[in-house]
């Protein structure tokens, strides 16, 4: 097997990975960026609404970074580490400035400064945006910048696993998708910036590639996931493509209706109606569908038609575009088909504010792959792009310090084992193929570890996922092609998804309270006395080991979360 | 509302290094919402896991899923299966890999050539040192932002290059996407390497045939050919930077003169002025064969009315 050596390997070419690589390369270290897709195809490109930032001299005069910390802490239902939220907030302005200086085409105010707008959960408007394609704009800007530096890109290289030697991380094994040839990448530090895991759920707004490979790699290497039970769902994703229809559609007067044409939110939230919080609306929609008042396929309608063509086109351009291009529906003339879908993963590889994992020296994580605990139990809109860049940079700088004090590492003794494990699927002559298991897994997670949770469902999920993990041992790959064999990589992704699923289901069963996005029908209240603490979960063979860690509170004591 | 499921046949052009090329047909149930990416996903997960294709965002922002659908270069995620059936009147949807790139496997093509074209235009802002060091800050007019954003929205899908005839025959031509990208930085008031960019872009800009294919196929409405036209206007300032642009500039000068003289485009005259008499005669002989040149030489234009006003507007070239 070929062996390459770097100071640092960054796995992931989204916003977080590229920002980290920028810092490491700028400090003169040798860095490789591995990505299973060409970097600009990363999920970061999907972000629509914007990036939150308090900018000195270009914010609401009454606003301050302190308010931004507070909004973030409250939005996260107090499971936020407040020191992390402070870094996020205080460094937000300089991050937006940095991206602007690299060419990002933020929308402007008449005087040429970066424009801003309101987003859910903000006391004052703070969101900076590039039309409704903020993620795409920022991802291209940072890729353009970093591709001009001394960084080696390995695009369409699939990372299989971390290498651990003498209880520290010493590199990764990856495979070029085109030639199917594996290689070891020796490194003193590895940064996981592998993004989220929406594909675990039957319905998700995430990209097809979001299979959470990094979470699984970290687990298999012996690192913990922090707060894995926290998964965010969005009430209005377009049926059946699950493309996000922004909250703005309801904000502007859109009405949700069931198959009888009834405005069903009158039953679930008589006061706030269609504008009730995301989790309430998601639960209402799913109840309608479950009780037979949805449309075939399992959706309800978001009706905008009464708003009139002019208004819709002016104020809800993106909903119009999405409806027309992706569902063949013109929202001016007929209602949009919508249903809830998984949207964001708050849990992640356990790291501190420098992106370092406490279990394994040399292991770092950033972006949606990491849990720095800035989002707590529920992420605020437009805080996630910000997190990828702020903590991508913090992590990059911490890696540089780590390298300055780091000794040479010993080569991993047996990297071939990683490849053999992967190839074991190909060697088999019979068994299940990935599609069968994948479907069941995504259905189980959606029905039993989704918007509604209770003991019965979660227990059922744990045993189902455990069973699927056993079935997957007999998975096999029918395609024997030695170029770009996507079936092979889908099988590996499925293996990764199963490893996380068992952790998510088990920790969700364990947390007997409702907080943020984690809603237990059998424990509908938040319970700070018992549960104001982070979950840490390890995967040892088939056992999920759970421990806890206190939440860092600097100033904001928990209070009830009402809006 | 018609929710009915309908069966469509999907005929895919397959390829693997081991087996070569073959066609394979699948039958898939779709409804009026089903995107082609979803069709492919169902085939892969439920019928034939060996089918390879690229797809990521399923919302036309990542640029992964370029392919030919019923002959047209398209993003699969931006194509609704039943709309194709309506358009062609056939229940069979034909899916092939993008043209113009080597096929790696099934619908997956090698985009190395596309990426190299993009890197040639140095696709990144070169801001001033002061801005980079944080000593000063950019301001950008809202109208500049929206003008630039139009060209900056390229998702590197490769569809325009795959359908551009000039790219195939002219190795010196950068291609539509690279030109859109190049122009986006050339005309960004925050950039400092204006001349360097002009040198890379101007000559290539004259190699485009104005066939408008890129305009037709671009899923993000970038209109690369518009960027090319705008880049050509920089020729006067920087002068021609190679063969194509010197011909090109003479060409547009001739066009301008012809309009100034008669208020009309006199094809024959423009041609002679651009390429010189001898060259023109040689190509005329070629053109005579299909009767085109006869028309070029024969037409003698009358002045249109109001030509004197027009001359004033053009600045009255003596
Ligand atoms: C529809 C939608 C809209 C959103 N809108 C907003 C918004 O307006 N504001 C906001 O703040 N947030 C938004 N978010 C969230 C935000 O987009 C993401 O959280 C963020 O972009 C994640 O970035 P990342 O760099 O961590 O990961 P990603 O961009 O997902 O990148 C992950 C990278 O890891 C690589 N990778 C993964 N596995 C492997 C492997 N095994 N081997 C090699 N490489 C691998 C991938 O190739 C990719 O390059 C939105 C999310 C969705 C779904
Ligand atoms: S207009 Fe020019 S760039 Fe566009 S496809 Fe035609 S030749 Fe190519
Ligand atoms: S210009 Fe349009 S068609 Fe060409 S690569 Fe960019 S997005 Fe694709
Ligand atoms: S899947 Fe991203 S553009 Fe089609």
PDB file of N, CA, C and O and ligand atoms in Angstrom, chain B residues 160 163-166 173 176 208-214 225 228, ligand 2:
ATOM      1  N   UNK B 160     -21.797  23.481 -19.398  1.00  0.00           N
ATOM      2  CA  UNK B 160     -21.559  24.411 -20.505  1.00  0.00           C
ATOM      3  C   UNK B 160     -20.362  23.967 -21.336  1.00  0.00           C
ATOM      4  O   UNK B 160     -20.409  23.981 -22.563  1.00  0.00           O
ATOM      5  N   UNK B 163     -21.044  21.246 -23.706  1.00  0.00           N
ATOM      6  CA  UNK B 163     -21.834  21.512 -24.911  1.00  0.00           C
ATOM      7  C   UNK B 163     -21.234  22.622 -25.774  1.00  0.00           C
ATOM      8  O   UNK B 163     -21.859  23.048 -26.732  1.00  0.00           O
ATOM      9  N   UNK B 164     -20.040  23.088 -25.435  1.00  0.00           N
ATOM     10  CA  UNK B 164     -19.429  24.196 -26.177  1.00  0.00           C
ATOM     11  C   UNK B 164     -18.636  23.682 -27.385  1.00  0.00           C
ATOM     12  O   UNK B 164     -17.705  22.908 -27.232  1.00  0.00           O
ATOM     13  N   UNK B 165     -19.022  24.104 -28.601  1.00  0.00           N
ATOM     14  CA  UNK B 165     -18.301  23.615 -29.783  1.00  0.00           C
ATOM     15  C   UNK B 165     -16.873  24.175 -29.875  1.00  0.00           C
ATOM     16  O   UNK B 165     -15.970  23.488 -30.352  1.00  0.00           O
ATOM     17  N   UNK B 166     -16.666  25.396 -29.386  1.00  0.00           N
ATOM     18  CA  UNK B 166     -15.344  26.013 -29.532  1.00  0.00           C
ATOM     19  C   UNK B 166     -14.292  25.282 -28.707  1.00  0.00           C
ATOM     20  O   UNK B 166     -13.140  25.138 -29.123  1.00  0.00           O
ATOM     21  N   UNK B 173      -8.794  28.002 -26.326  1.00  0.00           N
ATOM     22  CA  UNK B 173     -10.010  28.595 -25.751  1.00  0.00           C
ATOM     23  C   UNK B 173     -10.234  28.066 -24.335  1.00  0.00           C
ATOM     24  O   UNK B 173     -10.206  26.861 -24.092  1.00  0.00           O
ATOM     25  N   UNK B 176     -16.471  28.334 -21.588  1.00  0.00           N
ATOM     26  CA  UNK B 176     -17.451  29.248 -21.007  1.00  0.00           C
ATOM     27  C   UNK B 176     -17.351  29.442 -19.489  1.00  0.00           C
ATOM     28  O   UNK B 176     -17.349  30.581 -19.010  1.00  0.00           O
ATOM     29  N   UNK B 208     -14.584  32.396 -28.909  1.00  0.00           N
ATOM     30  CA  UNK B 208     -15.963  31.915 -28.756  1.00  0.00           C
ATOM     31  C   UNK B 208     -16.725  32.146 -30.054  1.00  0.00           C
ATOM     32  O   UNK B 208     -16.527  33.146 -30.729  1.00  0.00           O
ATOM     33  N   UNK B 209     -17.614  31.217 -30.405  1.00  0.00           N
ATOM     34  CA  UNK B 209     -18.354  31.354 -31.672  1.00  0.00           C
ATOM     35  C   UNK B 209     -19.723  32.006 -31.503  1.00  0.00           C
ATOM     36  O   UNK B 209     -20.472  32.118 -32.467  1.00  0.00           O
ATOM     37  N   UNK B 210     -20.030  32.425 -30.299  1.00  0.00           N
ATOM     38  CA  UNK B 210     -21.349  33.016 -30.009  1.00  0.00           C
ATOM     39  C   UNK B 210     -22.500  32.097 -30.402  1.00  0.00           C
ATOM     40  O   UNK B 210     -23.513  32.551 -30.927  1.00  0.00           O
ATOM     41  N   UNK B 211     -22.340  30.824 -30.148  1.00  0.00           N
ATOM     42  CA  UNK B 211     -23.418  29.908 -30.523  1.00  0.00           C
ATOM     43  C   UNK B 211     -24.502  29.858 -29.452  1.00  0.00           C
ATOM     44  O   UNK B 211     -25.577  29.328 -29.651  1.00  0.00           O
ATOM     45  N   UNK B 212     -24.202  30.392 -28.290  1.00  0.00           N
ATOM     46  CA  UNK B 212     -25.170  30.479 -27.181  1.00  0.00           C
ATOM     47  C   UNK B 212     -25.560  29.145 -26.550  1.00  0.00           C
ATOM     48  O   UNK B 212     -26.539  29.064 -25.811  1.00  0.00           O
ATOM     49  N   UNK B 213     -24.804  28.101 -26.826  1.00  0.00           N
ATOM     50  CA  UNK B 213     -25.123  26.830 -26.166  1.00  0.00           C
ATOM     51  C   UNK B 213     -24.973  26.956 -24.647  1.00  0.00           C
ATOM     52  O   UNK B 213     -25.790  26.466 -23.878  1.00  0.00           O
ATOM     53  N   UNK B 214     -23.901  27.615 -24.206  1.00  0.00           N
ATOM     54  CA  UNK B 214     -23.665  27.735 -22.759  1.00  0.00           C
ATOM     55  C   UNK B 214     -24.809  28.486 -22.079  1.00  0.00           C
ATOM     56  O   UNK B 214     -25.189  28.188 -20.955  1.00  0.00           O
ATOM     57  N   UNK B 225     -21.629  33.387 -22.052  1.00  0.00           N
ATOM     58  CA  UNK B 225     -21.350  34.128 -23.288  1.00  0.00           C
ATOM     59  C   UNK B 225     -21.448  35.646 -23.050  1.00  0.00           C
ATOM     60  O   UNK B 225     -20.735  36.428 -23.674  1.00  0.00           O
ATOM     61  N   UNK B 228     -18.219  36.677 -21.755  1.00  0.00           N
ATOM     62  CA  UNK B 228     -17.235  36.703 -22.844  1.00  0.00           C
ATOM     63  C   UNK B 228     -17.362  37.999 -23.640  1.00  0.00           C
ATOM     64  O   UNK B 228     -16.380  38.673 -23.942  1.00  0.00           O
TER      65      UNK B 228
HETATM   66  S1  LIG C   2     -21.339  30.883 -26.914  1.00  0.00           S
HETATM   67 FE1  LIG C   2     -19.119  30.644 -26.953  1.00  0.00          FE
HETATM   68  S2  LIG C   2     -18.577  29.834 -24.930  1.00  0.00           S
HETATM   69 FE2  LIG C   2     -20.790  29.576 -25.176  1.00  0.00          FE
HETATM   70  S3  LIG C   2     -20.984  27.499 -25.943  1.00  0.00           S
HETATM   71 FE3  LIG C   2     -20.915  28.845 -27.757  1.00  0.00          FE
HETATM   72  S4  LIG C   2     -18.741  28.924 -28.297  1.00  0.00           S
HETATM   73 FE4  LIG C   2     -18.849  28.067 -26.251  1.00  0.00          FE
END
